[in-house]
C-alpha positions as protocol buffer text, in pm:
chain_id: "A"
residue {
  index: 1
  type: UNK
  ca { x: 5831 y: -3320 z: -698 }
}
residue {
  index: 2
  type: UNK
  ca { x: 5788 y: -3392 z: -1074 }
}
residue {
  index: 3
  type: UNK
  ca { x: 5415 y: -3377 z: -1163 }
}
residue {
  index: 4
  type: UNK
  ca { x: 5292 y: -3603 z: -1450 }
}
residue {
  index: 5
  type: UNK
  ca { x: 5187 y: -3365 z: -1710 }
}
residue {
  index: 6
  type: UNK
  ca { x: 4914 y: -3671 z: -1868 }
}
residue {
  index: 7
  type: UNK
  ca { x: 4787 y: -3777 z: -1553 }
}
residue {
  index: 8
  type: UNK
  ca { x: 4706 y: -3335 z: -1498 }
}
residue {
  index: 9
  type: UNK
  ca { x: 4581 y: -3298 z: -1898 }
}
residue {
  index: 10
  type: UNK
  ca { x: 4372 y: -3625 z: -1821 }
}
residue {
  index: 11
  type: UNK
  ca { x: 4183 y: -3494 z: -1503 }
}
residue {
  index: 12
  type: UNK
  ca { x: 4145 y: -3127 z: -1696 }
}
residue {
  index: 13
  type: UNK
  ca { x: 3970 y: -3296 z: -2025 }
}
residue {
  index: 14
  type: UNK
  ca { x: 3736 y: -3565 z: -1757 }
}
residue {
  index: 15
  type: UNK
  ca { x: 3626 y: -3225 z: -1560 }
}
residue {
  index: 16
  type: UNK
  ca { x: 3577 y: -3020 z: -1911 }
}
residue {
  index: 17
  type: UNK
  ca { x: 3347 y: -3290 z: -2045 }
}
residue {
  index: 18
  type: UNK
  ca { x: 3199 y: -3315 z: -1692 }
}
residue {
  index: 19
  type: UNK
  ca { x: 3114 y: -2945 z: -1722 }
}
residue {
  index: 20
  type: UNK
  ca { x: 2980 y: -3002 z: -2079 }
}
residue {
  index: 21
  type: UNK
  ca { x: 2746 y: -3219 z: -1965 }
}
residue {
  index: 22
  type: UNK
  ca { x: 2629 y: -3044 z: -1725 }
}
residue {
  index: 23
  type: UNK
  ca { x: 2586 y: -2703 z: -1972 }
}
residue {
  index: 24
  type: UNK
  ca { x: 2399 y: -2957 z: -2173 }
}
residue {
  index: 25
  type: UNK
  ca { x: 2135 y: -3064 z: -1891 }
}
residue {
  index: 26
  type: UNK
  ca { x: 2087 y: -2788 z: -1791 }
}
residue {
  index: 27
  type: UNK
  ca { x: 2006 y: -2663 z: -2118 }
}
residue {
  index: 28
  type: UNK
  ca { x: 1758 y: -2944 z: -2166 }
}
residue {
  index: 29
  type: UNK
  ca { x: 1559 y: -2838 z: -1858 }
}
residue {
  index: 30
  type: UNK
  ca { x: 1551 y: -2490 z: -1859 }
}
residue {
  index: 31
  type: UNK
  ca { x: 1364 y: -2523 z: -2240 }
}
residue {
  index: 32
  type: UNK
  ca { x: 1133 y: -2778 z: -2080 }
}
residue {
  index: 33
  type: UNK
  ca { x: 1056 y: -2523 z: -1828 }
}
residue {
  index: 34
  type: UNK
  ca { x: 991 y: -2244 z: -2066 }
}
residue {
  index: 35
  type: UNK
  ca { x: 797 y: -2496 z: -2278 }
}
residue {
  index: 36
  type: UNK
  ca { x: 574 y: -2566 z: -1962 }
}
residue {
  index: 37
  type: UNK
  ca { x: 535 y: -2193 z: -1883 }
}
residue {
  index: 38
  type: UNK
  ca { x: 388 y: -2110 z: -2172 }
}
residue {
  index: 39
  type: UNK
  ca { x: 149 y: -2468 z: -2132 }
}
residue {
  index: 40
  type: UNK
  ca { x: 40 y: -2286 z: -1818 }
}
residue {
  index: 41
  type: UNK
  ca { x: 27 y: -1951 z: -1958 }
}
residue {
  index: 42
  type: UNK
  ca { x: -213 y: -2043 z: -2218 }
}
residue {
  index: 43
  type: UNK
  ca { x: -450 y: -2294 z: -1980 }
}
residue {
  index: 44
  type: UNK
  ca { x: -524 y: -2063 z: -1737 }
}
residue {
  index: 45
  type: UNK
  ca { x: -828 y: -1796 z: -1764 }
}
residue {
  index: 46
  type: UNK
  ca { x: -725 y: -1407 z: -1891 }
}
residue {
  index: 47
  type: UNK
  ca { x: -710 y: -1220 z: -1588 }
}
residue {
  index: 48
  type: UNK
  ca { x: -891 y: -918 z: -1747 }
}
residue {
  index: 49
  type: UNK
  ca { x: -1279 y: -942 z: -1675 }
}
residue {
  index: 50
  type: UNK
  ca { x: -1490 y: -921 z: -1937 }
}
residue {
  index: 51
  type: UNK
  ca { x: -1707 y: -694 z: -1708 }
}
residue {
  index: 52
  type: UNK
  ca { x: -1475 y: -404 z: -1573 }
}
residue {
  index: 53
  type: UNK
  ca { x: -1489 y: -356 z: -1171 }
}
residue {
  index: 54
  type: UNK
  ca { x: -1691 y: -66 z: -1113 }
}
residue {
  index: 55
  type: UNK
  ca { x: -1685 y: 127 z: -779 }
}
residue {
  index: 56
  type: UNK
  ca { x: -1987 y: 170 z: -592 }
}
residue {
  index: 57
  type: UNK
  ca { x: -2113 y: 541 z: -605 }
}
residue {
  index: 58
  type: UNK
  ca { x: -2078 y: 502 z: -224 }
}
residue {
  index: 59
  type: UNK
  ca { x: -1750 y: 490 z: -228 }
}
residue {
  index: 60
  type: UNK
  ca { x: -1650 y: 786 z: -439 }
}
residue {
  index: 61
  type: UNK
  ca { x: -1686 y: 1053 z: -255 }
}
residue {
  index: 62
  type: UNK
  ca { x: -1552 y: 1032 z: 151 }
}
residue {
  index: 63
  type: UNK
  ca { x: -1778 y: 943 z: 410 }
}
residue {
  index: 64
  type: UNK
  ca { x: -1900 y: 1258 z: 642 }
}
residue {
  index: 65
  type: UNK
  ca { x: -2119 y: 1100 z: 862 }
}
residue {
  index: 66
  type: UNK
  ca { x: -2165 y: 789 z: 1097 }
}
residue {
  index: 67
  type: UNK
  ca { x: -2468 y: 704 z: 920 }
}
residue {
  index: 68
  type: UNK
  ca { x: -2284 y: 716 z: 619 }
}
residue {
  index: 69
  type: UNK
  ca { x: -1942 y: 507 z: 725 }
}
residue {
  index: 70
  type: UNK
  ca { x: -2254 y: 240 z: 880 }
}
residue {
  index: 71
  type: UNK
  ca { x: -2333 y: 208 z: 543 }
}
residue {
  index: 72
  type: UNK
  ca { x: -1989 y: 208 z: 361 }
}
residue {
  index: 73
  type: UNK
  ca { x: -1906 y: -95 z: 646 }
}
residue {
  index: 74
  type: UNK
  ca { x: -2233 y: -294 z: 537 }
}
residue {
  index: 75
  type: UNK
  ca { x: -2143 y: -253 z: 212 }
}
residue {
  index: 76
  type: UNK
  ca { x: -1755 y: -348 z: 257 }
}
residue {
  index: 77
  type: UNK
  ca { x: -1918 y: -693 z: 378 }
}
residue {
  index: 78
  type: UNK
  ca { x: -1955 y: -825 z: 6 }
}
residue {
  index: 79
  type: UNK
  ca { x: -1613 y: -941 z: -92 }
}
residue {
  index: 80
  type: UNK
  ca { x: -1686 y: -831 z: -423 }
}
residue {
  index: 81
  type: UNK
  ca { x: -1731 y: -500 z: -312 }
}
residue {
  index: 82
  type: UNK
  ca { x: -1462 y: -476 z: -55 }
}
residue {
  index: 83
  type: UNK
  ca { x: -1188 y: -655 z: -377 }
}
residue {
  index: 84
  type: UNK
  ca { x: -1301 y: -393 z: -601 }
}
residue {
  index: 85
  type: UNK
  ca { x: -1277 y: -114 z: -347 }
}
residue {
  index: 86
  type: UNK
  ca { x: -914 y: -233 z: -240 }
}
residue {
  index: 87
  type: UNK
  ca { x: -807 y: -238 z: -633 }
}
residue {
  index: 88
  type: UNK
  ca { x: -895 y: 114 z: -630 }
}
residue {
  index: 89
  type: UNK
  ca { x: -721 y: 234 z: -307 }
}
residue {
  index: 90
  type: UNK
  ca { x: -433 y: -6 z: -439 }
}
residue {
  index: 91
  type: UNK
  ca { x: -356 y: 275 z: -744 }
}
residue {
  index: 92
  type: UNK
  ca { x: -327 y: 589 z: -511 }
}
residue {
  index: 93
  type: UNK
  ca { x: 16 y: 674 z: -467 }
}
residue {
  index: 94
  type: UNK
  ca { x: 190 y: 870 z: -190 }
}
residue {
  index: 95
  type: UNK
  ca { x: 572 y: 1022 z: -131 }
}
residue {
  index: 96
  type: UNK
  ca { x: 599 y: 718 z: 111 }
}
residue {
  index: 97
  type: UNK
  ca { x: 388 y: 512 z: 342 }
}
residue {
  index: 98
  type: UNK
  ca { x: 286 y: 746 z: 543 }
}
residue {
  index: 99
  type: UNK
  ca { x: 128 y: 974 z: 295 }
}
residue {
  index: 100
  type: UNK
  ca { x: -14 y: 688 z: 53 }
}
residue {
  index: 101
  type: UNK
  ca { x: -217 y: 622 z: 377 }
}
residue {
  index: 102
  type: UNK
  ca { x: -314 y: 966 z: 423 }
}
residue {
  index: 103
  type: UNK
  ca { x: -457 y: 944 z: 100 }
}
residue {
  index: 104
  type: UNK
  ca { x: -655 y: 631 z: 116 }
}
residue {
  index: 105
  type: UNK
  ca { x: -781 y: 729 z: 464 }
}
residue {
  index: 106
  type: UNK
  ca { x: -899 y: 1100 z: 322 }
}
residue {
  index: 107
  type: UNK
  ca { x: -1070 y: 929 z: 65 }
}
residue {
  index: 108
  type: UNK
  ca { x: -1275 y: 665 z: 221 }
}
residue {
  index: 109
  type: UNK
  ca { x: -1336 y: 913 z: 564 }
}
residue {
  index: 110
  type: UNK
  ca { x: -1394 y: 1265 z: 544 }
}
residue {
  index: 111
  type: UNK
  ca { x: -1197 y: 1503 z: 750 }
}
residue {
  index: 112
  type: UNK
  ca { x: -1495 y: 1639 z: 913 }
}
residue {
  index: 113
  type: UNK
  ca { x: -1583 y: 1273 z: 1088 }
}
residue {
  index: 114
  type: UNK
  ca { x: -1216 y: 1157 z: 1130 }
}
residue {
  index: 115
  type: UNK
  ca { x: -1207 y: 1454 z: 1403 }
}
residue {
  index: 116
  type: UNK
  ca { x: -1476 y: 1299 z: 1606 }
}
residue {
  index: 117
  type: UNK
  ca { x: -1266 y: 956 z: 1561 }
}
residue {
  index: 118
  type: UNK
  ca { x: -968 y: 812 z: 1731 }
}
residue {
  index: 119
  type: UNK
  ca { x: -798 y: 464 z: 1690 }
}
residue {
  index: 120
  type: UNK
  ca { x: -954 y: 308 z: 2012 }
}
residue {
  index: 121
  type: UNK
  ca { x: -1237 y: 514 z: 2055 }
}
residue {
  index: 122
  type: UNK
  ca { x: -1153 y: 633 z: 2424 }
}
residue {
  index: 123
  type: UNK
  ca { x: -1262 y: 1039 z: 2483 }
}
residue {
  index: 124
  type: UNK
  ca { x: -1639 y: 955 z: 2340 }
}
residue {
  index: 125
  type: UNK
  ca { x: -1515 y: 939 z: 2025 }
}
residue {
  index: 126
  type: UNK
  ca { x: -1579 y: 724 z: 1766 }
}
residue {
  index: 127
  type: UNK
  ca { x: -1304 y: 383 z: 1766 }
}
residue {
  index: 128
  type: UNK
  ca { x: -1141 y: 296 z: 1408 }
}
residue {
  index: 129
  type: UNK
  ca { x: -932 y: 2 z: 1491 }
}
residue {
  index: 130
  type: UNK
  ca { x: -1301 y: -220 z: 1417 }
}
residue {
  index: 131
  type: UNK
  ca { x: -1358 y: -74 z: 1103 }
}
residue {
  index: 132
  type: UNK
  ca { x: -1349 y: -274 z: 790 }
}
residue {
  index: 133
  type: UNK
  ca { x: -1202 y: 50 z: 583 }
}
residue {
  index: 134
  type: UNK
  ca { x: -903 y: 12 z: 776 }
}
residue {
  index: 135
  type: UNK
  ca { x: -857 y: -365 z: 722 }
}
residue {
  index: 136
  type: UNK
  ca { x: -891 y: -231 z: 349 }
}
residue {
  index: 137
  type: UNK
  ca { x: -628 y: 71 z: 369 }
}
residue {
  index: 138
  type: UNK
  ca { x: -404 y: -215 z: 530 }
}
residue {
  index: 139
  type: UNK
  ca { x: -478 y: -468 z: 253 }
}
residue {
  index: 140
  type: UNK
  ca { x: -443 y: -205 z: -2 }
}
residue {
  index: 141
  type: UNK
  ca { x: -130 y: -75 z: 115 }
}
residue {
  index: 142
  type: UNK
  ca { x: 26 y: -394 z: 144 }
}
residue {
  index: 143
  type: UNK
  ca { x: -137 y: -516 z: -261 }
}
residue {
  index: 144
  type: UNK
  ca { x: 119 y: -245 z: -375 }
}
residue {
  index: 145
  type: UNK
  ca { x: 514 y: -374 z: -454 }
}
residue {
  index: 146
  type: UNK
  ca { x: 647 y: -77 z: -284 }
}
residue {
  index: 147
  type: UNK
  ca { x: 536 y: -128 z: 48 }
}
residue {
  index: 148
  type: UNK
  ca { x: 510 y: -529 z: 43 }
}
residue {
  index: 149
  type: UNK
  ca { x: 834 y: -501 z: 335 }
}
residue {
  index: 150
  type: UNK
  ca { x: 610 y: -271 z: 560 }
}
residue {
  index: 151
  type: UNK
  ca { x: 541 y: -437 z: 850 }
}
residue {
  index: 152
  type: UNK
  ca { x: 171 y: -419 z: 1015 }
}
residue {
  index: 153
  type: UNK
  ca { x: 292 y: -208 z: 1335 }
}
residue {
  index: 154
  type: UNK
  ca { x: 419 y: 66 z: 1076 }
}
residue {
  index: 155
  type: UNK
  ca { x: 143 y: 91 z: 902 }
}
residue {
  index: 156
  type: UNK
  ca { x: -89 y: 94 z: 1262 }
}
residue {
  index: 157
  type: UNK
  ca { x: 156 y: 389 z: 1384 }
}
residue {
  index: 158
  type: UNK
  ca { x: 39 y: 586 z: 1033 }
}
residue {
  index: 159
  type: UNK
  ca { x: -335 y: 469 z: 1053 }
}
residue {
  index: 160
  type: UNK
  ca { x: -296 y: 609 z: 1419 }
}
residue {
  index: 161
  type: UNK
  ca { x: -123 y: 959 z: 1334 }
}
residue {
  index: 162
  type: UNK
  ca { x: -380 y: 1033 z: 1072 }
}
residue {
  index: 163
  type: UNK
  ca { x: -659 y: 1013 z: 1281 }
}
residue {
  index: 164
  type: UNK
  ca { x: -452 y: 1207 z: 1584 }
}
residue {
  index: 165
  type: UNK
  ca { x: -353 y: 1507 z: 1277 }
}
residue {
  index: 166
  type: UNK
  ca { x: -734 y: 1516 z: 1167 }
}
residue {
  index: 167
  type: UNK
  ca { x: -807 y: 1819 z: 1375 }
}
residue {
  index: 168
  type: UNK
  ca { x: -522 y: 2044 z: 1187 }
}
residue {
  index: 169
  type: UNK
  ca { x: -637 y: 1928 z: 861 }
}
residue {
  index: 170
  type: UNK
  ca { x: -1002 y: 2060 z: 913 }
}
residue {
  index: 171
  type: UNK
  ca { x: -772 y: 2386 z: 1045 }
}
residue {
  index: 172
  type: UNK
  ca { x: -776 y: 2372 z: 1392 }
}
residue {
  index: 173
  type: UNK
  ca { x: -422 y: 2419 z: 1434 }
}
residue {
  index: 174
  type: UNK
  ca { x: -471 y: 2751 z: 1250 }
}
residue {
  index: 175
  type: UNK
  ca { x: -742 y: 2812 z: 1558 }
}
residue {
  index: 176
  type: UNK
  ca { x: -551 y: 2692 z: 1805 }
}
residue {
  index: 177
  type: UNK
  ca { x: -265 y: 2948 z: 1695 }
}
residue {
  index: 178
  type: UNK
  ca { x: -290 y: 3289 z: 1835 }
}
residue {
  index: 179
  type: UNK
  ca { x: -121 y: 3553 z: 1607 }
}
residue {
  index: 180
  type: UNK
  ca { x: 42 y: 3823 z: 1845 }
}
residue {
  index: 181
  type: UNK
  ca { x: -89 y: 4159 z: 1709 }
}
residue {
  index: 182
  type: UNK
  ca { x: 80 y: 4366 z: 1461 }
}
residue {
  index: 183
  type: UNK
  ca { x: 259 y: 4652 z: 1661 }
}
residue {
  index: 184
  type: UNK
  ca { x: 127 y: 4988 z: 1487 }
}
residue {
  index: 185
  type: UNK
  ca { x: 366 y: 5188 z: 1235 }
}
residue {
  index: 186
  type: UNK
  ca { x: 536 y: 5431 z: 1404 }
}
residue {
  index: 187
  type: UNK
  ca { x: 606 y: 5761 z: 1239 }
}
residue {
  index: 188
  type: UNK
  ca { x: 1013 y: 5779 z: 1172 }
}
residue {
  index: 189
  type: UNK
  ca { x: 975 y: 6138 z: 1039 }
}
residue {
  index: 190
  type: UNK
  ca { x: 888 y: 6286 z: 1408 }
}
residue {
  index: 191
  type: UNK
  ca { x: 1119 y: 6546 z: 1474 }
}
């Protein structure tokens, strides 16, 4: 089978200025896009405040007692308060997950009233799975890049553990473990 060298040359230089075309085209759009981004980019407001988000003085130091998480929940009500609030948690980092959370828990409740809370409150203890602050750990962990593929039953298994591990943070797992006593030095020298 003899192949017609024109008729192959022909089809090569129609797909070549095919191709050209489209190079061109797509040229043309993508500096009408970049011409549009920057339209956009200039029309919409700065994203930088002119007044800097301040947190509350509520909110820097953890909360110890009912009375006082009462409070920090009332407070968390206000959007405003509760978007400035999240920013903050949002720049805590952690190892991983499970210690960013840690973190953010330790800093909006004190160690001292996360033993007398659980996640569901059963055992007359105080329930967490209500509470605002952990809608905003969840939010907060879930602002940052690094966790955006963290799914919401992850992050309730670490809420979970950190109230469950409260009691050996505020060392009762140093309490709880009985050192055998030291046997008393005996005298090698006896003779």
């Amino acid at each position: 089978p003899r192949v017609d060298l024109d008729s192959v040359q022909g089809d090569t230089t129609a797909i070549l200025n095919l191709v050209k075309g489209i190079v061109s085209t797509l040229s043309t759009v993508n500096s009408r896009l970049q011409a549009l981004e920057t339209q956009v980019a200039r029309s919409l407001p700065p994203t930088i405040s002119s007044k800097p988000a301040v947190v509350p003085v509520m909110f820097r130091s953890p909360a110890r007692t009912q009375e006082d998480l009462d409070a920090r929940e009332a407070e968390l009500a206000n959007s405003e308060v509760y978007d400035v609030v999240m920013n903050s948690l949002s720049r805590m980092g952690g190892t991983d997950v499970a210690d960013t959370i840690r973190r953010m828990m330790s800093f909006l409740i004190h160690t001292d009233l996360a033993v007398s809370m659980n996640w569901g409150g059963v055992c007359n203890k105080l329930a967490a799975c209500d509470l605002l602050s952990m809608e905003l750990v969840k939010d907060a962990i879930l602002s940052q890049q690094r966790y955006a593929d963290v799914s919401g039953e992850e992050l309730l298994v670490h809420m979970r553990r950190a109230f469950r591990s409260a009691r050996d943070r505020a060392g009762g797992r140093t309490k709880r473990i009985t050192k055998p006593p030291k046997p008393n030095d005996v005298d090698l020298d006896d003779d």
